[in-house]
Short mmCIF file of C-alpha atoms in Angstrom, two decimals:
data_model
loop_
_atom_site.label_atom_id
_atom_site.label_comp_id
_atom_site.label_asym_id
_atom_site.label_seq_id
_atom_site.Cartn_x
_atom_site.Cartn_y
_atom_site.Cartn_z
CA UNK A 635 90.17 169.60 34.54
CA UNK A 636 90.50 169.00 38.91
CA UNK A 637 92.92 166.12 37.99
CA UNK A 638 94.82 168.39 35.80
CA UNK A 639 94.94 170.77 38.24
CA UNK A 640 96.04 168.61 41.53
CA UNK A 641 99.03 166.90 40.10
CA UNK A 642 99.98 169.99 38.34
CA UNK A 643 100.15 171.62 41.61
CA UNK A 644 101.26 168.79 43.39
CA UNK A 645 104.60 167.70 41.15
CA UNK A 646 106.00 170.97 39.62
CA UNK A 647 104.00 174.45 41.09
CA UNK A 648 104.03 174.20 44.74
CA UNK A 649 107.61 172.55 44.99
CA UNK A 650 108.97 176.23 42.11
CA UNK A 651 107.06 178.31 44.74
CA UNK A 652 108.86 176.47 47.40
CA UNK A 653 112.37 176.47 45.28
CA UNK A 654 111.33 180.20 44.61
CA UNK A 655 111.40 180.95 48.26
CA UNK A 656 114.28 178.30 49.10
CA UNK A 657 116.11 180.89 46.67
CA UNK A 658 114.77 184.01 47.64
CA UNK A 659 116.18 183.79 51.39
CA UNK A 660 119.29 182.55 50.18
CA UNK A 661 120.29 185.47 47.91
CA UNK A 662 118.90 187.47 51.36
CA UNK A 663 121.72 186.39 52.88
CA UNK A 664 124.17 186.54 50.65
CA UNK A 665 123.35 190.42 49.97
CA UNK A 666 123.07 190.48 54.42
CA UNK A 667 126.04 192.81 53.98
CA UNK A 668 125.52 195.15 51.02
CA UNK A 669 124.28 198.71 52.23
CA UNK A 670 121.02 200.79 49.96
CA UNK A 671 118.63 203.73 49.88
CA UNK A 672 115.66 203.01 51.10
CA UNK A 673 112.43 205.35 51.45
CA UNK A 674 109.81 205.71 54.27
CA UNK A 675 105.82 206.64 53.55
CA UNK A 676 106.86 210.42 53.33
CA UNK A 677 110.22 209.05 50.88
CA UNK A 678 113.00 209.80 53.78
CA UNK A 679 116.01 208.13 52.73
CA UNK A 680 116.91 205.24 55.01
CA UNK A 681 119.76 203.52 55.04
CA UNK A 682 118.64 199.66 55.00
CA UNK A 683 120.43 195.91 54.02
CA UNK A 684 120.67 194.69 50.67
CA UNK A 685 117.82 191.41 52.62
CA UNK A 686 114.40 193.66 53.08
CA UNK A 687 114.34 194.50 49.66
CA UNK A 688 115.40 191.15 48.51
CA UNK A 689 112.50 189.37 51.69
CA UNK A 690 109.84 192.53 51.12
CA UNK A 691 109.71 192.49 47.31
CA UNK A 692 110.90 189.02 45.87
CA UNK A 693 109.69 186.82 48.05
CA UNK A 694 105.91 184.69 47.84
CA UNK A 695 104.28 185.42 50.40
CA UNK A 696 104.76 181.98 52.98
CA UNK A 697 101.03 182.01 53.49
CA UNK A 698 100.56 181.46 50.07
CA UNK A 699 100.99 177.93 49.47
CA UNK A 700 98.41 176.92 52.69
CA UNK A 701 96.11 179.45 50.62
CA UNK A 702 96.65 177.60 47.52
CA UNK A 703 96.54 173.85 49.87
CA UNK A 704 93.53 175.27 51.45
CA UNK A 705 91.52 175.20 48.25
CA UNK A 706 92.60 172.03 47.28
CA UNK A 707 90.89 170.44 48.95
CA UNK A 708 87.57 171.64 46.66
CA UNK A 709 89.82 170.28 43.97
CA UNK A 710 89.16 166.70 45.07
CA UNK A 711 85.94 166.81 44.32
CA UNK A 712 84.93 165.15 41.10
CA UNK A 713 81.88 166.47 38.99
CA UNK A 714 82.12 162.48 37.80
CA UNK A 715 78.94 160.63 36.46
CA UNK A 716 76.40 164.14 35.92
CA UNK A 717 75.78 163.96 33.05
CA UNK A 718 72.56 165.06 31.46
CA UNK A 719 72.94 168.19 33.27
CA UNK A 720 73.41 166.69 36.72
CA UNK A 721 72.04 164.00 36.53
CA UNK A 722 73.23 160.84 35.97
CA UNK A 723 71.42 160.02 33.49
CA UNK A 724 72.27 157.19 31.22
CA UNK A 725 74.67 156.67 33.03
CA UNK A 726 75.86 152.97 34.53
CA UNK A 727 74.67 153.13 38.44
CA UNK A 728 77.40 154.49 40.39
CA UNK A 729 79.74 154.93 37.60
CA UNK A 730 80.87 158.69 39.21
CA UNK A 731 81.48 156.64 42.82
CA UNK A 732 83.56 153.51 41.37
CA UNK A 733 85.75 156.39 38.21
CA UNK A 734 86.61 158.83 41.52
CA UNK A 735 88.13 155.73 43.31
CA UNK A 736 89.84 154.30 40.28
CA UNK A 737 91.28 158.61 39.31
CA UNK A 738 91.86 158.74 44.02
CA UNK A 739 93.87 154.85 43.36
CA UNK A 740 95.86 155.58 39.76
CA UNK A 741 96.87 159.35 41.19
CA UNK A 742 96.97 158.40 44.95
CA UNK A 743 95.02 161.93 46.06
CA UNK A 744 92.26 161.66 47.88
CA UNK A 745 89.87 162.18 44.83
CA UNK A 746 85.64 161.24 44.86
CA UNK A 747 82.64 162.09 43.00
CA UNK A 748 80.79 165.53 44.66
CA UNK A 749 77.51 165.26 45.79
CA UNK A 750 76.47 168.41 43.99
CA UNK A 751 77.68 168.01 40.13
CA UNK A 752 77.21 171.77 39.66
CA UNK A 753 78.87 172.41 42.57
CA UNK A 754 82.36 170.25 42.09
CA UNK A 755 83.09 173.07 39.29
CA UNK A 756 83.92 175.88 41.39
CA UNK A 757 86.75 175.03 43.23
CA UNK A 758 88.78 175.30 40.35
CA UNK A 759 87.63 179.15 40.21
CA UNK A 760 88.88 179.38 44.17
CA UNK A 761 92.01 177.51 43.37
CA UNK A 762 92.45 179.98 40.54
CA UNK A 763 91.97 183.63 42.79
CA UNK A 764 93.84 182.03 44.93
CA UNK A 765 96.57 181.58 42.36
CA UNK A 766 96.03 185.81 41.17
CA UNK A 767 96.22 186.99 44.64
CA UNK A 768 99.95 185.13 45.60
CA UNK A 769 100.71 186.30 42.17
CA UNK A 770 100.47 190.06 43.38
CA UNK A 771 101.13 188.92 47.25
CA UNK A 772 105.07 190.55 46.90
CA UNK A 773 103.41 194.73 45.29
CA UNK A 774 100.83 194.49 47.86
#
């Protein structure tokens, strides 16, 4: 799960978020001369250019990529070698370390075996939570 999440994040998701932000920024710049009606909290009509609407409602929060990347660090700890309810029973000696080293070598990401195989499963929840938070950020 962690390996797939890191690869998906690095190869697809973060580049697509960056591309979306760049496309919205470019479109917002095109709409700079378009005047439209905006509303204040008291529902007063105010003339605004098209940029605030595009950037405010459509652009991903620039902090999102940083939050997602920060949550990614926990994904580098693998629960590999934690057979038999995390005890390592019936696993070859150093299996967790060796498999993590090989995965790191193959992927180019700093995967390592987790010292606590149970706790190593929580980062995927944190990572998922950051995506949900960022998905709702343009509407927040």
